[in-house]
Coordinates of C-alpha atoms in Angstrom, one line a residue:
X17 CA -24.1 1.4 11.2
X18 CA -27.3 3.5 10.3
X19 CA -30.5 2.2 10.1
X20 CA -31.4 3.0 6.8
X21 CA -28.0 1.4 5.4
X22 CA -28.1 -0.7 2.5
X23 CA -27.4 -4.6 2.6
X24 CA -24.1 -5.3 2.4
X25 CA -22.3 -6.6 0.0
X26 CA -18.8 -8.9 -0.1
X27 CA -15.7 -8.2 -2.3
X28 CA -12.4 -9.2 -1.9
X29 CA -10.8 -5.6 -2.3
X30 CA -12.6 -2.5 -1.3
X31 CA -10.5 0.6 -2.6
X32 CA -11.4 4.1 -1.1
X33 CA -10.2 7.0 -3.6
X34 CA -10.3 6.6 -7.3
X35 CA -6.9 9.0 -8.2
X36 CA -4.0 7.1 -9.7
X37 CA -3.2 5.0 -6.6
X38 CA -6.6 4.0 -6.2
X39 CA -7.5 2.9 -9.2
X40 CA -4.6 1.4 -10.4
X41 CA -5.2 -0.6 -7.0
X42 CA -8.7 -1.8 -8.5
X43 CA -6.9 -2.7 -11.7
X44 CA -4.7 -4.7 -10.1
X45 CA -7.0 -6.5 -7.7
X46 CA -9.5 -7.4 -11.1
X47 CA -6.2 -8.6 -12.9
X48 CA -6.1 -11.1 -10.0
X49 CA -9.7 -12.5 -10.6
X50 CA -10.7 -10.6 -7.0
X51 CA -14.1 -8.8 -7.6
X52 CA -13.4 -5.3 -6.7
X53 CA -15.0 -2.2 -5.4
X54 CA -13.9 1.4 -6.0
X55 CA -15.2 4.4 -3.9
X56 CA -15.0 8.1 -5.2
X57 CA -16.5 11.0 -4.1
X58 CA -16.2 13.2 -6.8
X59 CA -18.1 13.5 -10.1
X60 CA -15.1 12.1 -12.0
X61 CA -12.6 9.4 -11.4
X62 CA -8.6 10.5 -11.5
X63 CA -7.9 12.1 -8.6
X64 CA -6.6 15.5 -8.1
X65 CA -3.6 14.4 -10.8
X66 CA -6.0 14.0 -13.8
X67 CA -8.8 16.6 -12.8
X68 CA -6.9 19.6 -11.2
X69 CA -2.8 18.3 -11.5
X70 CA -1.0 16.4 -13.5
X71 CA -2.7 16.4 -16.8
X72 CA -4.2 19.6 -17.1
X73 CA -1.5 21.6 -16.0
X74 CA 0.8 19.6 -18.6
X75 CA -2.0 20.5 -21.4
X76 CA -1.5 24.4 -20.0
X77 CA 2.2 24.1 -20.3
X78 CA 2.5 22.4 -23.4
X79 CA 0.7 25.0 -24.9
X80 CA 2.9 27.6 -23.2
X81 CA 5.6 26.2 -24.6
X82 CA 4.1 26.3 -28.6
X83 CA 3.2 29.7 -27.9
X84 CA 7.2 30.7 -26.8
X85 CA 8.2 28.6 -29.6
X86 CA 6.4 30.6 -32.4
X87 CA 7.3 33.6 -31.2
X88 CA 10.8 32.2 -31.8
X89 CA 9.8 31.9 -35.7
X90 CA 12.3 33.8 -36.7
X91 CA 15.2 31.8 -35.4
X92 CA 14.0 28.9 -37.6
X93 CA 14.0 31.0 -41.1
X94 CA 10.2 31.0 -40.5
X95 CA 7.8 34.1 -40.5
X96 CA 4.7 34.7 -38.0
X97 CA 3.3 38.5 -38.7
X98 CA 1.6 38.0 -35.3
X99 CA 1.2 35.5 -32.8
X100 CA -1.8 35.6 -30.7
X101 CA -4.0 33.5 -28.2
X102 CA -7.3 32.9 -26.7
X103 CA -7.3 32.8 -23.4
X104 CA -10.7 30.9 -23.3
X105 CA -9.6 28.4 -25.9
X106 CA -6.7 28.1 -23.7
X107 CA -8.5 27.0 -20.5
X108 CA -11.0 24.9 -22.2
X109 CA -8.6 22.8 -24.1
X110 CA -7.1 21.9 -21.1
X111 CA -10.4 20.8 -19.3
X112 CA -11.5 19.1 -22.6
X113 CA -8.0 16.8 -22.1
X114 CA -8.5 16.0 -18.7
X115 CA -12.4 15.0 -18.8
X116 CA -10.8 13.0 -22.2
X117 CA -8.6 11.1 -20.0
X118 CA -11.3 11.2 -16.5
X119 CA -13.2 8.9 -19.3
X120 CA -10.5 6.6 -20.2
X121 CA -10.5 6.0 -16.4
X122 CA -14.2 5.3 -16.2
X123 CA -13.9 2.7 -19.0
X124 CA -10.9 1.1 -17.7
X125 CA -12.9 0.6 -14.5
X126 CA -16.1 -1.0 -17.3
X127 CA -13.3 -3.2 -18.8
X128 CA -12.0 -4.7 -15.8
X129 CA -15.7 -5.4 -14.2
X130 CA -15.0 -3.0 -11.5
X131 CA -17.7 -2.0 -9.0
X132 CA -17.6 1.6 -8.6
X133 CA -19.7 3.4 -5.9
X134 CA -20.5 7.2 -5.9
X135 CA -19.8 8.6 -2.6
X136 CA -18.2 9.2 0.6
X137 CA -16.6 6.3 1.9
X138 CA -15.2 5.9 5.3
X139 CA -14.6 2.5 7.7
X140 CA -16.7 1.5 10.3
X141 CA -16.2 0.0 13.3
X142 CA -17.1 -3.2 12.6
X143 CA -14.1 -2.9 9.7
X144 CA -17.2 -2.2 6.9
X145 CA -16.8 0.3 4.4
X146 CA -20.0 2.4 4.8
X147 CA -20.5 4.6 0.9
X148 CA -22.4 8.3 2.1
X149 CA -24.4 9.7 -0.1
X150 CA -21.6 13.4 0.9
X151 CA -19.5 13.5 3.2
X152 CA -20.2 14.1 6.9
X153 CA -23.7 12.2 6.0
X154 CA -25.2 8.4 7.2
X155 CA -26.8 6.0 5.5
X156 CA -26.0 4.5 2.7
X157 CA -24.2 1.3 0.9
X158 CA -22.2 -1.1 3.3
X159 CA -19.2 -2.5 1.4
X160 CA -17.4 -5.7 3.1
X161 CA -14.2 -7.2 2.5
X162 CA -11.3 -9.2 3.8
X163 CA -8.9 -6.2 2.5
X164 CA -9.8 -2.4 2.3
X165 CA -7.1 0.2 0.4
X166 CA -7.2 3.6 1.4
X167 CA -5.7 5.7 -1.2
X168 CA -7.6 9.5 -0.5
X169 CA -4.7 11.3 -1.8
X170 CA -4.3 15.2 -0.5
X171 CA -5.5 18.8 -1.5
X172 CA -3.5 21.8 -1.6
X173 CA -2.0 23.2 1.9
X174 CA -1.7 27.0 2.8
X175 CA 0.6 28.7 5.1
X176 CA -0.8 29.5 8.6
X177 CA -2.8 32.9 8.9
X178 CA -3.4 32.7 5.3
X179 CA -7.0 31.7 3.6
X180 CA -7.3 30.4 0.2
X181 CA -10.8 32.6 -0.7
X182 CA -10.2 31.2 -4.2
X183 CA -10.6 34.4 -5.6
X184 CA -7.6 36.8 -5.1
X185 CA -5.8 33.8 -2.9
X186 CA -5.8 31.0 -4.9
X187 CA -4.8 27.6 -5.2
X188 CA -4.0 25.1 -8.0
X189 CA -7.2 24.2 -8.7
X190 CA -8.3 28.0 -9.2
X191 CA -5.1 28.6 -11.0
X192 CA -6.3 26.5 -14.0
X193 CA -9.6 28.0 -14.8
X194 CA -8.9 31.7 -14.1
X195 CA -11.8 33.3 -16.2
X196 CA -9.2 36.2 -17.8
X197 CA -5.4 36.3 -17.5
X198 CA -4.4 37.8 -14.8
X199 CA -1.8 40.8 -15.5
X200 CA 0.1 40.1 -12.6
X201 CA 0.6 37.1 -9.9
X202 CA 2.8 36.2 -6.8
X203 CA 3.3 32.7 -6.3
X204 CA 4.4 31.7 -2.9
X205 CA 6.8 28.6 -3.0
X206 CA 9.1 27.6 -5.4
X207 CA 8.3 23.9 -5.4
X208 CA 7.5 22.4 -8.7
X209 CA 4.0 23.3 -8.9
X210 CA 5.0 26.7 -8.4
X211 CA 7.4 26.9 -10.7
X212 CA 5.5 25.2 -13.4
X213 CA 2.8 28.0 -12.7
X214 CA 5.4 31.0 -13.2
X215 CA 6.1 29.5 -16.2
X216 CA 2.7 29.1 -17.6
X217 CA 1.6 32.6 -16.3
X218 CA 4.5 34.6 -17.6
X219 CA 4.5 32.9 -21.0
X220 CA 1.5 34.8 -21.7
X221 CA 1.9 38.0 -20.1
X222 CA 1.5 38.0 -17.1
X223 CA 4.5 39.5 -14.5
X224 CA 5.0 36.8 -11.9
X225 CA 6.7 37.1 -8.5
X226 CA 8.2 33.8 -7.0
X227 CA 8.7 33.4 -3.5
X228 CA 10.5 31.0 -1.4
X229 CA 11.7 29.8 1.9
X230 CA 14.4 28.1 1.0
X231 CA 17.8 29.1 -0.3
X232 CA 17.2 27.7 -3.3
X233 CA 14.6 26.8 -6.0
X234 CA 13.5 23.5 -6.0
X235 CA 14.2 22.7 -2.3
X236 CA 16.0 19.0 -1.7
X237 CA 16.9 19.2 -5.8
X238 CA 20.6 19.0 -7.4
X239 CA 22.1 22.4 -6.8
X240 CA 23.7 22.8 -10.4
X241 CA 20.3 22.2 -11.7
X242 CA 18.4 24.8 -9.3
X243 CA 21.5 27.6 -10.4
X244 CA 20.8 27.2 -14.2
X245 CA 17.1 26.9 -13.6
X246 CA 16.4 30.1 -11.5
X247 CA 18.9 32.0 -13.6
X248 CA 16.9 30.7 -16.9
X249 CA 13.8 31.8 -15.1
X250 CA 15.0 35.2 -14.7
X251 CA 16.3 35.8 -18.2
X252 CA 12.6 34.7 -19.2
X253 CA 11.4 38.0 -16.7
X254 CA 10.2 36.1 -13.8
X255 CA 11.0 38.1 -10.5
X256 CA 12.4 34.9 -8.3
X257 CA 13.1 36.1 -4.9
X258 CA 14.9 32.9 -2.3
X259 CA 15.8 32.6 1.5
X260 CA 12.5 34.8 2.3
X261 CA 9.8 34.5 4.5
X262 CA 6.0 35.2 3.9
X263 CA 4.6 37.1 6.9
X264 CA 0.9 37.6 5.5
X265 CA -1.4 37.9 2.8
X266 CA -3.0 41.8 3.0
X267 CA -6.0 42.2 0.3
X268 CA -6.0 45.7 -1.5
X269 CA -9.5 47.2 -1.6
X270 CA -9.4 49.2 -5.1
X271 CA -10.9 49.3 -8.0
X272 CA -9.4 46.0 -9.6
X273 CA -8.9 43.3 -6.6
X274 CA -5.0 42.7 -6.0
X275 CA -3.3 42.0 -3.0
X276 CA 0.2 42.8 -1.4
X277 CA 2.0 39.7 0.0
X278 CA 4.2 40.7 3.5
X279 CA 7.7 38.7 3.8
X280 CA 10.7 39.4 5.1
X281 CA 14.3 39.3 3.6
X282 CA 17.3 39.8 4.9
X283 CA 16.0 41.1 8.4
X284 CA 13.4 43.8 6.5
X285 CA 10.1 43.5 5.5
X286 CA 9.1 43.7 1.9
X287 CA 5.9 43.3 -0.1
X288 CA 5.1 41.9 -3.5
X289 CA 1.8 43.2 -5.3
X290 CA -0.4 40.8 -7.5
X291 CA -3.9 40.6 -8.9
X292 CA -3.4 36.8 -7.6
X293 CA -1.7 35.4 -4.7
X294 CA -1.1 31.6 -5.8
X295 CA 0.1 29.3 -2.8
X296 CA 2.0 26.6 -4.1
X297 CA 3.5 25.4 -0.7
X298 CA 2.6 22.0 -1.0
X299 CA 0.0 19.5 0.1
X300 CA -1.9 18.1 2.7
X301 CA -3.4 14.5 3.1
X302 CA -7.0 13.8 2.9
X303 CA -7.7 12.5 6.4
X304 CA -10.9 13.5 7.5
X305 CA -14.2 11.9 8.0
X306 CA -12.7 8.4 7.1
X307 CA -14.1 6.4 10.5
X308 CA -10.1 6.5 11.3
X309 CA -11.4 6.7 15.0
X310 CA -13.8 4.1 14.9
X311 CA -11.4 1.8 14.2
X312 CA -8.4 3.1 16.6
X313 CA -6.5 4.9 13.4
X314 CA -4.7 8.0 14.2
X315 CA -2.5 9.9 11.8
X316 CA 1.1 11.0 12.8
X317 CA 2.6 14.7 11.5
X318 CA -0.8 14.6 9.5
X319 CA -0.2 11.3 7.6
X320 CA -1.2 7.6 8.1
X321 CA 1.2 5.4 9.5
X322 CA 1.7 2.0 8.0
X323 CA 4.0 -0.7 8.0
X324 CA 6.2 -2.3 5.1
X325 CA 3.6 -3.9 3.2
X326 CA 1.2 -0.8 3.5
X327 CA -0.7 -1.9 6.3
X328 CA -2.8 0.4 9.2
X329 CA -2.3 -1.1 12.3
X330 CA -5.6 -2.3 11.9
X331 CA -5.0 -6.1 10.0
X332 CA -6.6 -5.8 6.5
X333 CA -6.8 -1.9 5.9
X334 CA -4.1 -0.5 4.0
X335 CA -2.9 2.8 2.5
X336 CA -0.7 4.0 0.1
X337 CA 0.1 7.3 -2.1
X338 CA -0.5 10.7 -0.3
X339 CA -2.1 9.5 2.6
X340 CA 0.6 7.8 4.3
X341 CA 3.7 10.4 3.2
X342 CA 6.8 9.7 1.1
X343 CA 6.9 11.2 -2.5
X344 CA 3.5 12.9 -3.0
X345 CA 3.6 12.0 -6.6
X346 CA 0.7 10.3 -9.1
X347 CA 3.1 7.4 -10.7
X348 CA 4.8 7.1 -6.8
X349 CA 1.4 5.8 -5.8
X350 CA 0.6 4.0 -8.9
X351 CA 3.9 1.9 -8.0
X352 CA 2.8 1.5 -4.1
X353 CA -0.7 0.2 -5.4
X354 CA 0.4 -2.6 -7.5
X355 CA 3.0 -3.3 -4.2
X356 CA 0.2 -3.3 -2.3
X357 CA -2.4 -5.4 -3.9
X358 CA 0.4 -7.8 -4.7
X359 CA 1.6 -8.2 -1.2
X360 CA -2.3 -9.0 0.0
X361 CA -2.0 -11.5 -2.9
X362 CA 0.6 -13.0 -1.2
X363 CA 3.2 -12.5 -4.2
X364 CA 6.0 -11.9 -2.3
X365 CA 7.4 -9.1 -0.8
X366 CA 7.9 -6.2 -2.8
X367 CA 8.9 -2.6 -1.8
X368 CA 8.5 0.5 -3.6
X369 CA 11.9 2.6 -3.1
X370 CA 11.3 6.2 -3.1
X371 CA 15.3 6.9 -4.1
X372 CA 14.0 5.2 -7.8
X373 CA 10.6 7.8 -8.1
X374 CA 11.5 9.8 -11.0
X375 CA 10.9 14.1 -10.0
X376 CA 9.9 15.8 -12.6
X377 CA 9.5 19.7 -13.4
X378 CA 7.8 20.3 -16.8
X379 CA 8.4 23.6 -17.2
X380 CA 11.0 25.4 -19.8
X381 CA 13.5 23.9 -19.5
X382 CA 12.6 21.0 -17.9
X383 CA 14.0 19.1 -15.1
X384 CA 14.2 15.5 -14.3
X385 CA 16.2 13.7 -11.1
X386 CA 16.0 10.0 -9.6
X387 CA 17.9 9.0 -6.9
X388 CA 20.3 11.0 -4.9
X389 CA 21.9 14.1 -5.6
X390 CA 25.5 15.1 -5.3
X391 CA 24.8 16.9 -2.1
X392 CA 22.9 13.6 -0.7
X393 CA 25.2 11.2 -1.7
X394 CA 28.5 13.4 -0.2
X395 CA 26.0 13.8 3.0
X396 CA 26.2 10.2 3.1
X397 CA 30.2 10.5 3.4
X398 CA 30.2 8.1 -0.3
X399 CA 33.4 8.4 -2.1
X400 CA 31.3 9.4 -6.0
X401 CA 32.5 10.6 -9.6
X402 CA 30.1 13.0 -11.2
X403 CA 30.0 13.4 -14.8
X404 CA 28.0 16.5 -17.0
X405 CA 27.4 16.7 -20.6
X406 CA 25.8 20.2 -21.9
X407 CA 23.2 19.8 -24.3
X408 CA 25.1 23.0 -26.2
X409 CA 27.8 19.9 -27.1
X410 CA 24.7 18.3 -28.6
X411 CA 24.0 18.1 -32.0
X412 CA 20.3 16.9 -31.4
X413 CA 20.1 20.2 -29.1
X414 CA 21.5 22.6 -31.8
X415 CA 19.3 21.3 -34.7
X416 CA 15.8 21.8 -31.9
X417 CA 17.4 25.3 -31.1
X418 CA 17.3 23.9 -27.3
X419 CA 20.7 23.9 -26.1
X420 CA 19.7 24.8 -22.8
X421 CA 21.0 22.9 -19.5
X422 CA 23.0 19.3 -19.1
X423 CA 22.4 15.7 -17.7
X424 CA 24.3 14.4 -14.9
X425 CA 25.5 11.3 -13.3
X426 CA 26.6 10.4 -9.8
X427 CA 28.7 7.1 -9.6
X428 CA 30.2 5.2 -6.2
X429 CA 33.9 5.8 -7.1
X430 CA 34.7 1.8 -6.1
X431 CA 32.2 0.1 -8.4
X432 CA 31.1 2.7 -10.5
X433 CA 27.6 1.8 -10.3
X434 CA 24.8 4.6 -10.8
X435 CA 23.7 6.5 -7.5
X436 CA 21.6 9.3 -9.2
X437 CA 20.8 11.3 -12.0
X438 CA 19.5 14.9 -13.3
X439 CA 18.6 16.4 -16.1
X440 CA 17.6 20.0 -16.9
X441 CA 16.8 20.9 -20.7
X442 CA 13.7 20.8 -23.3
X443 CA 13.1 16.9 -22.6
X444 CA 14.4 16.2 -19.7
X445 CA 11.2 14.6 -17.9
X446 CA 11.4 11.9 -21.0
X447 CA 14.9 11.2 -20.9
X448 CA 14.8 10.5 -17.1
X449 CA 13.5 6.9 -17.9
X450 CA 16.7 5.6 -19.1
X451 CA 18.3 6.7 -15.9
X452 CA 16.1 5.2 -13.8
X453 CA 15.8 2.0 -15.2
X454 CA 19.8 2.2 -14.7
X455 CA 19.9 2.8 -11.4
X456 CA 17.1 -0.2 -10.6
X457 CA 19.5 -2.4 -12.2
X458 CA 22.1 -1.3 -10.8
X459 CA 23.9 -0.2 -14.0
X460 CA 27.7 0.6 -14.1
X461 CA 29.3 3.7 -16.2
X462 CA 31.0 0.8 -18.5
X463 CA 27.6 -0.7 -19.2
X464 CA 26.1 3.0 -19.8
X465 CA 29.7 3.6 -22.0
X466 CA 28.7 0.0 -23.7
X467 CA 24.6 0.9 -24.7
X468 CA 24.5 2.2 -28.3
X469 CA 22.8 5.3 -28.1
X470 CA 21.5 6.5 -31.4
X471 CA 22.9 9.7 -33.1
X472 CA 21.3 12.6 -33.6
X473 CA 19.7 12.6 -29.9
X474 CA 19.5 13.9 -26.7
X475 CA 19.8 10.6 -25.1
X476 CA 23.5 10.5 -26.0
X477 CA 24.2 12.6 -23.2
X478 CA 23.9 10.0 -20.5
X479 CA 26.9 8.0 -22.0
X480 CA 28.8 11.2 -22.5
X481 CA 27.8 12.0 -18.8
X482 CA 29.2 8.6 -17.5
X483 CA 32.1 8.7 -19.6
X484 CA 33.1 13.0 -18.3
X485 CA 32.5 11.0 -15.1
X486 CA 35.7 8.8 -15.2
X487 CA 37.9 10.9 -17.5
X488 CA 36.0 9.1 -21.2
X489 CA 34.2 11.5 -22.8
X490 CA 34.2 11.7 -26.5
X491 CA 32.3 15.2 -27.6
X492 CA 33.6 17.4 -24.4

């Protein structure tokens, strides 16, 4: 401990990281009369999903999406002499949402009598949580509490040999405040951050080039939904380019910046020209500078072990979200943060399972999944019954002019109960809820043939689905 640390100070939960794990975590805790301290870092509370993820880029893509639509006019006996945007207006609407909702956050924490500390906070090693002034400093507050919640989330990763400069190789967190529009952008990895990007970047102009590893888009998704998707992808002009590997990143000295990215296909080399190289291969966990060695911590494969109910090996410090693995995913560590609290509460034991996180693509079309896909379940060796509906059978569909994709349902042929679910089509991240509240409870396709969906929507195709599933289908 420094000298010039401040007194300490007792709470019953001490939460490091204020993203949606951590302070959902301090909500929690306050709901439980426990007075609670939240330590952040950075100038606003959220996390990575509300500052530079999850909102934002929705706000980008929703407004993708409008602009596609209008150009559509026409289809709808509507006329638009010109459809335009401002690139600026753009960008700045999307900040203006997310420091909106980085408020709602800050009065949530006001509301629920919430301590919150400014700063860098890592353990000590006499299990204090010491708050720096910036990271890598000494000195400061000295937090103390029976239980301590790390929830530090992660940061975008890039691929060995290759620096983000944040200027020509970019991240996420660039992508969403380019000053201009870039004319042309390669995107390396065809996860769902990069896919959403493509999207967003080639709905207003730009020509995008998507690379991935994998043989597929969407690596680990439902293969039916990955085929329609790339091929929708294409038909929209996106170059998508699969089963490739990047070698390098080689920066183009002209007199507008661009870069040529190196991979290698098919056992030759190739290269891919942008103004912008995005890297969109995933993310790393925050675990640096938190006093993990004071305390005998050590991560494993770059994440922080932990134990069914969230706990370090050290008793009384936990972790959830990004930090210890599993679905890197805002609402997946919401869910592991009420777990958590509630299992320090002693409330029981309660498990967060990672087959009912809902994965979501918000690009058009969308795409939606919870638990397994065919290929998982058939892995498995489970005897299953898979049913599709097309949304071009739907009459919601025809009258949006979104006809575009199906739902599906995998069943256990014995009991018929609900092993899984995807979606891909204008609202498939919305209509994923119904499907996963199914499969928590363990739904059957008669009780999904039984539910009185109302007519016109889209949600009639998860009956249809179950019903194509065991020969009962009505509209197909």
């Amino acid at each position: 401990m420094s000298a010039s640390s401040q007194t300490s100070r007792g709470h019953d939960l001490i939460v490091i990281g204020g993203g949606p794990g951590g302070y959902t975590a301090a909500i929690r805790g306050a709901q439980l009369g426990w007075e609670v301290a939240l330590v952040e870092s950075e100038p606003q509370l959220g996390g990575i999903c509300l500052n530079w993820g999850c909102i934002p880029t929705k706000s980008l893509l929703k407004q993708a999406e409008l602009f596609r639509l209008m150009q559509r006019a026409g289809e709808f006996g509507l006329k638009a002499s010109h459809v335009g945007f401002d690139w600026d207006k753009l960008i700045a609407r999307s900040r203006e949402v997310s420091l909106r909702m980085a408020g709602g956050v800050a009065q949530l924490m006001k509301k629920n009598r919430i301590n919150v500390f400014s700063g860098w906070g890592r353990l000590t090693p006499d299990r204090q949580v010491e708050v720096a002034t910036e990271r890598n400093s000494e000195g400061g507050s000295i937090l103390a509490s029976e239980h301590i919640l790390l929830a530090t989330g992660s940061r975008p990763r890039s691929l060995p040999g290759i620096d983000i400069d944040g200027e020509i190789v970019i991240s996420s967190k660039q992508a969403m405040v380019l000053p201009r529009r870039p004319k042309s952008i390669v995107i390396i990895g065809a996860g769902a951050s990069g896919i959403e990007f493509a999207y967003f970047f080639n709905a207003f102009g730009a020509h995008v080039t998507l690379l991935e590893a994998d043989s597929q888009i969407l690596p680990g998704e439902d293969e039916d939904v990955a085929a329609v998707l790339v091929k929708s992808l294409r038909g929209q002009g996106i170059e998508v380019k699969t089963g490739v590997r990047v070698r390098g990143v080689k920066k183009v000295a002209a007199k507008v910046k661009r870069a040529s990215v190196i991979y290698s296909e098919g056992g030759s080399e190739h290269s891919a020209t942008g103004e912008i190289v995005l890297m969109a291969v995933g993310v790393e966990a925050n675990v640096e500078d938190l006093g993990f060695a004071a305390l005998g911590l050590a991560t494993r494969k770059g994440v922080l072990p932990v134990n069914g109910r969230f706990e370090t090996r050290v008793r009384g410090v936990y972790a959830i979200g990004d930090l210890i693995g599993g679905p890197q995913l805002a609402h997946s560590a919401a869910a592991e943060a009420v777990a958590a609290v509630g299992l320090m509460a002693g409330e029981g034991e309660q498990e967060v399972d990672a087959m009912q996180i809902p994965r979501l693509v918000y690009c058009q079309p969308q795409v939606a999944s919870v638990g397994l896909t065919e290929r998982e379940a058939r892995a498995q060796s489970l005897e299953v019954k898979v049913g599709k509906f097309p949304f071009i059978a739907s009459g919601k569909a025809w009258a949006t002019g979104e006809t575009e994709g199906f739902a599906k349902l995998i069943f256990g042929t014995r009991y018929g109960e609900l092993l899984g679910a995807a979606a891909i089509g204008s609202e498939a991240t919305e209509l994923i809820a119904e499907a996963g509240l199914a499969l928590m409870q363990e739904v059957t396709y008669e009780e999904l043939l039984a539910t009185v969906h109302a007519h016109p929507t889209l949600s009639e195709a998860w009956p249809e689905a179950a019903g194509a599933a065991f020969g009962m289908a009505l509209n197909i």
